[in-house]
């Protein structure tokens, strides 16, 4: 420094040329798109390392946030108290209605032998960090792979769904919020009349995510309930998410949960296993079910299909289709030619 | 006239002087190494601090890009210490800690560095409010590159509001950031620089 101004040093010749570094940065973007798990692993290891510090830092920061948030509420405490009392009285009435309806639904389910809802395993986790960045809205939980947390699991608080587990480290995990740019959740929009419309809830980094993939004919009313549809089997159906809010030509969703205020959340370990198909008997194969002769084992690959096509073009056989035996064993004609079991 | 010291004493004196000079040179080399590491270390520390998953004010405002302050400052003052590779490394840490699509912030940091480095004389001559405007230009370039890269990444335009918030916060934090970085430069980097 000279005369109070910064002295500009001469450029060193020993450095990577700028063009090469720019090219490397572009390659990194492309590589990151193809191999994003490398960055994800680095993020999770870093977050795991920072977890103790974050846990220590979380309490004072939350206290500060609460203090800041409460400054404006001091002046409306009386008014808000009256409104809350009124709302509480109405909610008590609704609770009574809900209890009666729940008992009635259970009775109907028993009468109709309805398939019971799958049990959902859940665990409680504490929020130890939050981040609100232009391309990522997330919160960090103190539960990871060691606790059974896996990517894709739903995260809810006492009001509704917050998001899904995005990355899971050994001791910590990142939650992708419903408002995040990358969030896509299949939902059902339930109107008061009971009609249900399937849609996709798409985050766009604003407070109200968009209801997407609706057909043009669908008309929703502000206030309609939005719940998870359960499509895809990752999320349990019926999780409360929010209510419909009109926004221009489209619809958005006012979320029930408040990720900025949640302290303890629940991770739902729901994974609906794909339903196993019943075993197929020989009679249920297309050719056998159509009453066509079985393919022989000596035919070349593709010959059974060709034979079936030829037979289909021929006049229909007069003989009835072979019936399954009473003991459930397929008839001999339905079995492929070859050595019988035990005769080898 | 003082008596001439004996030859043995002169030899010992020469050895002692040589040893002192060697020690001083070693010390200078260590100091230079430290000075060379300080800008990159400051950049990495700034990225680490600004990307801690802790939000004040209930997450109403996004965190500033504090890592851009050391990159801009030392790109002007000591480009031999803040090289394009250093900006690249700082950008990678921003990508890892900041989340989002990988490589976006690396590209934007290097792009901002490239513009500042090419117009270095113009940027270095700014002072006062002009210096803030100069940094705002660099931050605007970084944010614009990041925004466009993400738009290409997802193939649709994302809301502009959060990015504008990030830009505003970054520019607001430049003034205290530049003060801290300037102090570090005076105490560590500037003092250690003693090119003949």
Coordinates of C-alpha atoms in Angstrom, one line a residue, chain A:
Chain A
X1 CA 0.0 0.0 0.0
X2 CA 1.3 3.4 -0.9
X3 CA -0.1 6.8 -0.2
X4 CA -3.3 5.4 1.2
X5 CA -4.2 3.6 -2.0
X6 CA -3.8 -0.1 -2.9
X7 CA -0.7 -0.8 -4.9
X8 CA -1.5 -3.0 -7.8
X9 CA 0.9 -5.8 -8.1
X10 CA 2.2 -7.2 -11.3
X11 CA 0.5 -10.3 -12.5
X12 CA 2.4 -13.5 -11.9
X13 CA 3.1 -15.6 -15.0
X14 CA 2.8 -18.8 -13.1
X15 CA -0.9 -19.5 -13.1
X16 CA -3.5 -21.4 -15.0
X17 CA -4.7 -19.3 -17.9
X18 CA -8.1 -17.9 -17.4
X19 CA -9.5 -19.6 -20.5
X20 CA -8.6 -23.0 -19.2
X21 CA -10.2 -22.4 -15.8
X22 CA -13.3 -21.1 -17.5
X23 CA -13.4 -24.3 -19.6
X24 CA -12.9 -26.4 -16.5
X25 CA -15.8 -24.6 -14.8
X26 CA -18.1 -25.4 -17.8
X27 CA -16.9 -29.0 -17.7
X28 CA -17.7 -29.0 -13.9
X29 CA -21.3 -27.9 -14.6
X30 CA -21.7 -30.7 -17.2
X31 CA -20.1 -33.2 -14.9
X32 CA -22.2 -32.1 -12.0
X33 CA -25.3 -32.7 -14.1
X34 CA -24.2 -36.2 -14.9
X35 CA -22.5 -37.2 -11.6
X36 CA -24.3 -35.1 -9.0
X37 CA -23.8 -37.7 -6.4
X38 CA -20.2 -36.7 -6.1
X39 CA -21.2 -33.3 -4.9
X40 CA -24.0 -34.8 -2.8
X41 CA -21.5 -37.0 -0.9
X42 CA -19.2 -34.1 -0.3
X43 CA -22.1 -32.1 1.1
X44 CA -23.3 -34.8 3.4
X45 CA -19.8 -35.5 4.8
X46 CA -19.3 -31.8 5.4
X47 CA -22.7 -31.6 7.1
X48 CA -21.9 -34.6 9.2
X49 CA -18.7 -33.0 10.3
X50 CA -20.5 -29.8 11.2
X51 CA -23.4 -31.4 13.0
X52 CA -22.1 -30.9 16.6
X53 CA -21.3 -27.3 15.9
X54 CA -24.7 -26.8 14.3
X55 CA -26.5 -28.4 17.2
X56 CA -24.7 -26.0 19.6
X57 CA -25.4 -23.0 17.4
X58 CA -29.0 -23.8 16.7
X59 CA -30.5 -22.9 20.1
X60 CA -29.2 -19.3 20.4
X61 CA -30.0 -18.6 16.7
X62 CA -33.5 -19.8 17.2
X63 CA -33.9 -17.7 20.3
X64 CA -32.7 -14.7 18.4
X65 CA -35.1 -15.4 15.6
X66 CA -38.0 -15.8 18.0
X67 CA -37.0 -12.6 19.7
X68 CA -36.9 -10.7 16.4
X69 CA -40.2 -12.3 15.3
X70 CA -41.9 -11.4 18.5
X71 CA -41.1 -7.7 18.3
X72 CA -43.9 -7.0 15.9
X73 CA -46.3 -9.2 17.7
X74 CA -46.2 -7.3 21.0
X75 CA -48.6 -4.7 19.6
X76 CA -51.2 -7.1 18.4
X77 CA -51.1 -9.6 21.3
X78 CA -54.5 -8.6 22.7
X79 CA -56.2 -8.7 19.3
X80 CA -54.6 -12.0 18.5
X81 CA -55.5 -13.5 21.8
X82 CA -59.2 -12.8 21.2
X83 CA -59.0 -14.3 17.6
X84 CA -57.3 -17.4 19.0
X85 CA -59.9 -17.9 21.6
X86 CA -62.6 -17.7 19.0
X87 CA -60.8 -20.1 16.7
X88 CA -60.2 -22.5 19.5
X89 CA -63.9 -22.6 20.3
X90 CA -64.7 -23.4 16.7
X91 CA -61.9 -26.0 16.5
X92 CA -63.3 -27.8 19.6
X93 CA -66.7 -28.2 17.8
X94 CA -64.9 -29.5 14.7
X95 CA -62.9 -31.9 16.9
X96 CA -66.2 -33.4 18.2
X97 CA -67.4 -33.8 14.6
X98 CA -64.1 -35.4 13.6
X99 CA -64.2 -37.9 16.4
X100 CA -67.7 -39.0 15.5
X101 CA -66.8 -39.2 11.8
X102 CA -63.7 -41.3 12.6
X103 CA -65.7 -43.8 14.5
X104 CA -68.3 -44.0 11.7
X105 CA -65.6 -44.5 9.1
X106 CA -64.0 -47.3 11.1
X107 CA -67.4 -49.0 11.4
X108 CA -68.0 -48.7 7.7
X109 CA -64.5 -50.1 7.0
X110 CA -65.2 -53.1 9.2
X111 CA -68.5 -53.7 7.5
X112 CA -67.0 -53.5 4.1
X113 CA -63.9 -55.4 5.0
X114 CA -61.9 -52.5 3.6
X115 CA -58.1 -52.9 3.3
X116 CA -56.7 -51.1 6.4
X117 CA -54.3 -48.3 5.8
X118 CA -50.6 -49.4 5.9
X119 CA -48.9 -48.8 9.2
X120 CA -46.3 -46.0 9.0
X121 CA -43.1 -46.2 11.0
X122 CA -41.9 -42.7 12.0
X123 CA -39.2 -41.1 14.0
X124 CA -38.7 -37.7 15.5
X125 CA -35.8 -35.5 14.4
X126 CA -34.7 -32.1 15.5
X127 CA -34.0 -29.3 13.0
X128 CA -30.4 -28.2 13.4
X129 CA -30.1 -25.9 10.4
X130 CA -32.0 -24.1 7.7
X131 CA -30.9 -22.6 4.5
X132 CA -32.9 -20.3 2.2
X133 CA -30.8 -19.9 -1.0
X134 CA -31.8 -18.9 -4.5
X135 CA -31.5 -22.4 -5.8
X136 CA -32.1 -24.5 -2.6
X137 CA -34.5 -24.2 0.2
X138 CA -33.6 -26.8 2.8
X139 CA -33.4 -27.7 6.4
X140 CA -30.9 -30.0 8.1
X141 CA -32.1 -32.7 10.5
X142 CA -30.1 -34.5 13.2
X143 CA -31.1 -37.9 11.9
X144 CA -29.3 -39.8 9.2
X145 CA -28.7 -43.2 7.8
X146 CA -27.7 -44.5 11.2
X147 CA -31.2 -43.8 12.4
X148 CA -32.9 -45.4 9.4
X149 CA -33.5 -42.2 7.5
X150 CA -33.4 -42.6 3.7
X151 CA -33.8 -40.3 0.8
X152 CA -37.4 -39.9 -0.4
X153 CA -39.1 -40.2 3.0
X154 CA -41.7 -37.6 3.9
X155 CA -41.0 -35.0 6.6
X156 CA -44.0 -33.6 8.5
X157 CA -44.6 -31.4 11.4
X158 CA -47.7 -31.1 13.6
X159 CA -49.5 -29.1 10.9
X160 CA -48.7 -30.8 7.6
X161 CA -46.1 -32.0 5.2
X162 CA -42.9 -30.0 5.0
X163 CA -40.9 -31.8 2.3
X164 CA -38.9 -34.9 1.6
X165 CA -35.5 -36.2 2.6
X166 CA -33.1 -35.2 -0.1
X167 CA -29.7 -36.3 1.1
X168 CA -28.9 -38.6 4.0
X169 CA -25.6 -38.7 5.7
X170 CA -24.6 -40.9 8.6
X171 CA -25.9 -38.5 11.3
X172 CA -27.6 -35.8 9.4
X173 CA -30.0 -35.4 6.5
X174 CA -31.1 -32.6 4.2
X175 CA -34.8 -32.0 3.6
X176 CA -35.9 -30.5 0.3
X177 CA -38.9 -28.3 1.1
X178 CA -42.1 -28.3 -0.8
X179 CA -41.3 -24.8 -1.9
X180 CA -37.9 -25.7 -3.4
X181 CA -37.3 -25.5 -7.1
X182 CA -36.7 -29.2 -7.4
X183 CA -39.7 -30.4 -5.4
X184 CA -42.4 -32.4 -7.2
X185 CA -45.1 -34.1 -5.1
X186 CA -48.2 -35.9 -6.5
X187 CA -51.2 -34.6 -4.7
X188 CA -55.0 -34.9 -4.6
X189 CA -57.1 -31.8 -4.4
X190 CA -60.3 -32.6 -2.5
X191 CA -63.2 -30.3 -2.8
X192 CA -65.9 -30.0 -0.1
X193 CA -68.3 -32.0 -2.2
X194 CA -65.9 -35.0 -2.0
X195 CA -64.6 -34.8 -5.6
X196 CA -60.9 -35.4 -6.0
X197 CA -58.6 -34.1 -8.7
X198 CA -55.0 -35.4 -9.2
X199 CA -52.3 -32.8 -9.7
X200 CA -48.6 -32.2 -9.2
X201 CA -47.3 -29.8 -6.6
X202 CA -44.3 -28.0 -8.1
X203 CA -42.0 -25.8 -6.0
X204 CA -40.6 -22.6 -7.6
X205 CA -38.8 -21.1 -4.7
X206 CA -41.7 -18.9 -3.7
X207 CA -43.8 -19.3 -0.6
X208 CA -46.8 -20.7 -2.5
X209 CA -45.9 -23.7 -4.8
X210 CA -47.7 -24.2 -8.0
X211 CA -50.4 -26.8 -8.7
X212 CA -49.3 -28.3 -12.0
X213 CA -50.4 -30.7 -14.7
X214 CA -54.1 -29.9 -14.3
X215 CA -56.2 -30.1 -17.3
X216 CA -57.8 -26.9 -18.6
X217 CA -61.3 -27.9 -17.8
X218 CA -60.6 -28.4 -14.1
X219 CA -62.0 -25.7 -11.9
X220 CA -60.8 -25.5 -8.3
X221 CA -62.1 -23.3 -5.5
X222 CA -59.8 -21.4 -3.2
X223 CA -59.8 -23.3 0.1
X224 CA -60.0 -26.8 -1.4
X225 CA -57.9 -29.2 0.6
X226 CA -54.6 -30.5 -0.9
X227 CA -53.3 -33.8 0.4
X228 CA -50.6 -36.2 -0.9
X229 CA -52.0 -38.7 -3.3
X230 CA -49.6 -41.5 -2.6
X231 CA -48.9 -42.1 -6.3
X232 CA -45.5 -43.7 -6.8
X233 CA -45.6 -45.4 -3.4
X234 CA -43.0 -43.1 -1.8
X235 CA -45.3 -40.9 0.2
X236 CA -48.3 -42.1 2.2
X237 CA -51.6 -40.9 0.8
X238 CA -53.7 -38.4 2.7
X239 CA -50.9 -36.3 4.2
X240 CA -52.3 -32.8 4.7
X241 CA -50.3 -30.3 2.7
X242 CA -52.3 -27.1 2.3
X243 CA -55.2 -25.3 0.7
X244 CA -55.8 -24.1 -2.9
X245 CA -55.1 -20.4 -3.5
X246 CA -56.0 -18.7 -6.8
X247 CA -53.1 -17.0 -8.6
X248 CA -53.8 -15.4 -11.9
X249 CA -54.8 -18.1 -14.4
X250 CA -53.4 -21.0 -12.3
X251 CA -53.6 -22.3 -8.8
X252 CA -51.1 -22.2 -6.0
X253 CA -51.1 -23.9 -2.6
X254 CA -51.0 -22.1 0.7
X255 CA -49.0 -24.6 2.8
X256 CA -50.1 -25.6 6.3
X257 CA -46.7 -26.3 7.7
X258 CA -44.2 -23.5 8.4
X259 CA -40.7 -24.8 7.8
X260 CA -39.2 -21.6 9.2
X261 CA -40.8 -22.2 12.6
X262 CA -40.6 -26.0 12.9
X263 CA -38.3 -27.2 15.7
X264 CA -39.1 -30.9 15.8
X265 CA -40.3 -32.9 12.8
X266 CA -41.4 -36.4 12.1
X267 CA -39.8 -38.5 9.4
X268 CA -42.2 -41.0 7.9
X269 CA -40.6 -44.3 6.9
X270 CA -43.3 -45.2 4.4
X271 CA -42.4 -47.4 1.5
X272 CA -45.3 -49.2 -0.1
X273 CA -43.8 -52.4 -1.6
X274 CA -44.9 -53.1 -5.2
X275 CA -47.7 -55.5 -5.2
X276 CA -46.6 -58.9 -6.3
X277 CA -48.5 -60.4 -9.2
X278 CA -50.1 -63.8 -8.7
X279 CA -48.2 -66.6 -10.3
X280 CA -49.2 -67.3 -13.8
X281 CA -50.4 -70.8 -14.7
X282 CA -49.9 -72.3 -18.1
X283 CA -53.5 -71.9 -18.9
X284 CA -53.3 -68.2 -18.4
X285 CA -50.7 -67.8 -21.0
X286 CA -52.1 -66.0 -24.1
X287 CA -51.8 -69.0 -26.4
X288 CA -53.2 -71.5 -23.9
X289 CA -56.0 -69.2 -22.9
X290 CA -57.0 -68.9 -26.5
X291 CA -57.2 -72.7 -26.9
X292 CA -54.2 -72.9 -29.1
X293 CA -51.8 -75.9 -29.2
X294 CA -48.7 -75.5 -27.0
X295 CA -45.4 -74.7 -28.4
X296 CA -42.8 -77.5 -28.5
X297 CA -39.5 -77.2 -26.9
X298 CA -37.7 -77.9 -30.2
X299 CA -39.0 -74.8 -31.8
X300 CA -36.6 -72.0 -32.3
X301 CA -37.0 -68.8 -30.2
X302 CA -39.9 -66.9 -31.5
X303 CA -41.5 -70.0 -33.0
X304 CA -44.2 -70.2 -30.3
X305 CA -45.4 -66.7 -31.1
X306 CA -45.3 -67.4 -34.9
X307 CA -47.2 -70.6 -34.3
X308 CA -49.8 -68.8 -32.3
X309 CA -50.1 -66.2 -35.0
X310 CA -50.5 -68.9 -37.6
X311 CA -53.0 -70.7 -35.6
X312 CA -55.0 -67.6 -35.0
X313 CA -55.1 -67.0 -38.8
X314 CA -56.4 -70.6 -39.3
X315 CA -60.1 -71.5 -38.7
X316 CA -60.9 -71.8 -35.0
X317 CA -60.5 -75.3 -33.5
X318 CA -63.7 -77.1 -32.6
X319 CA -62.2 -78.7 -29.6
X320 CA -62.8 -76.8 -26.4
X321 CA -59.8 -75.4 -24.5
X322 CA -58.2 -77.9 -22.1
X323 CA -59.6 -77.5 -18.7
X324 CA -57.4 -77.4 -15.6
X325 CA -57.4 -80.5 -13.5
X326 CA -59.3 -80.5 -10.3
X327 CA -56.1 -80.7 -8.3
X328 CA -54.9 -77.5 -9.9
X329 CA -52.2 -79.2 -11.9
X330 CA -52.1 -78.1 -15.5
X331 CA -53.1 -80.6 -18.2
X332 CA -50.5 -82.4 -20.0
X333 CA -51.3 -80.6 -23.2
X334 CA -50.5 -77.3 -21.6
X335 CA -47.0 -78.4 -20.5
X336 CA -44.1 -77.8 -22.8
X337 CA -42.7 -80.9 -24.4
X338 CA -39.6 -82.4 -22.8
X339 CA -38.6 -84.9 -20.2
X340 CA -41.0 -85.3 -17.4
X341 CA -39.8 -84.5 -13.9
X342 CA -38.2 -87.5 -12.3
X343 CA -37.6 -89.3 -15.6
X344 CA -34.2 -87.9 -16.2

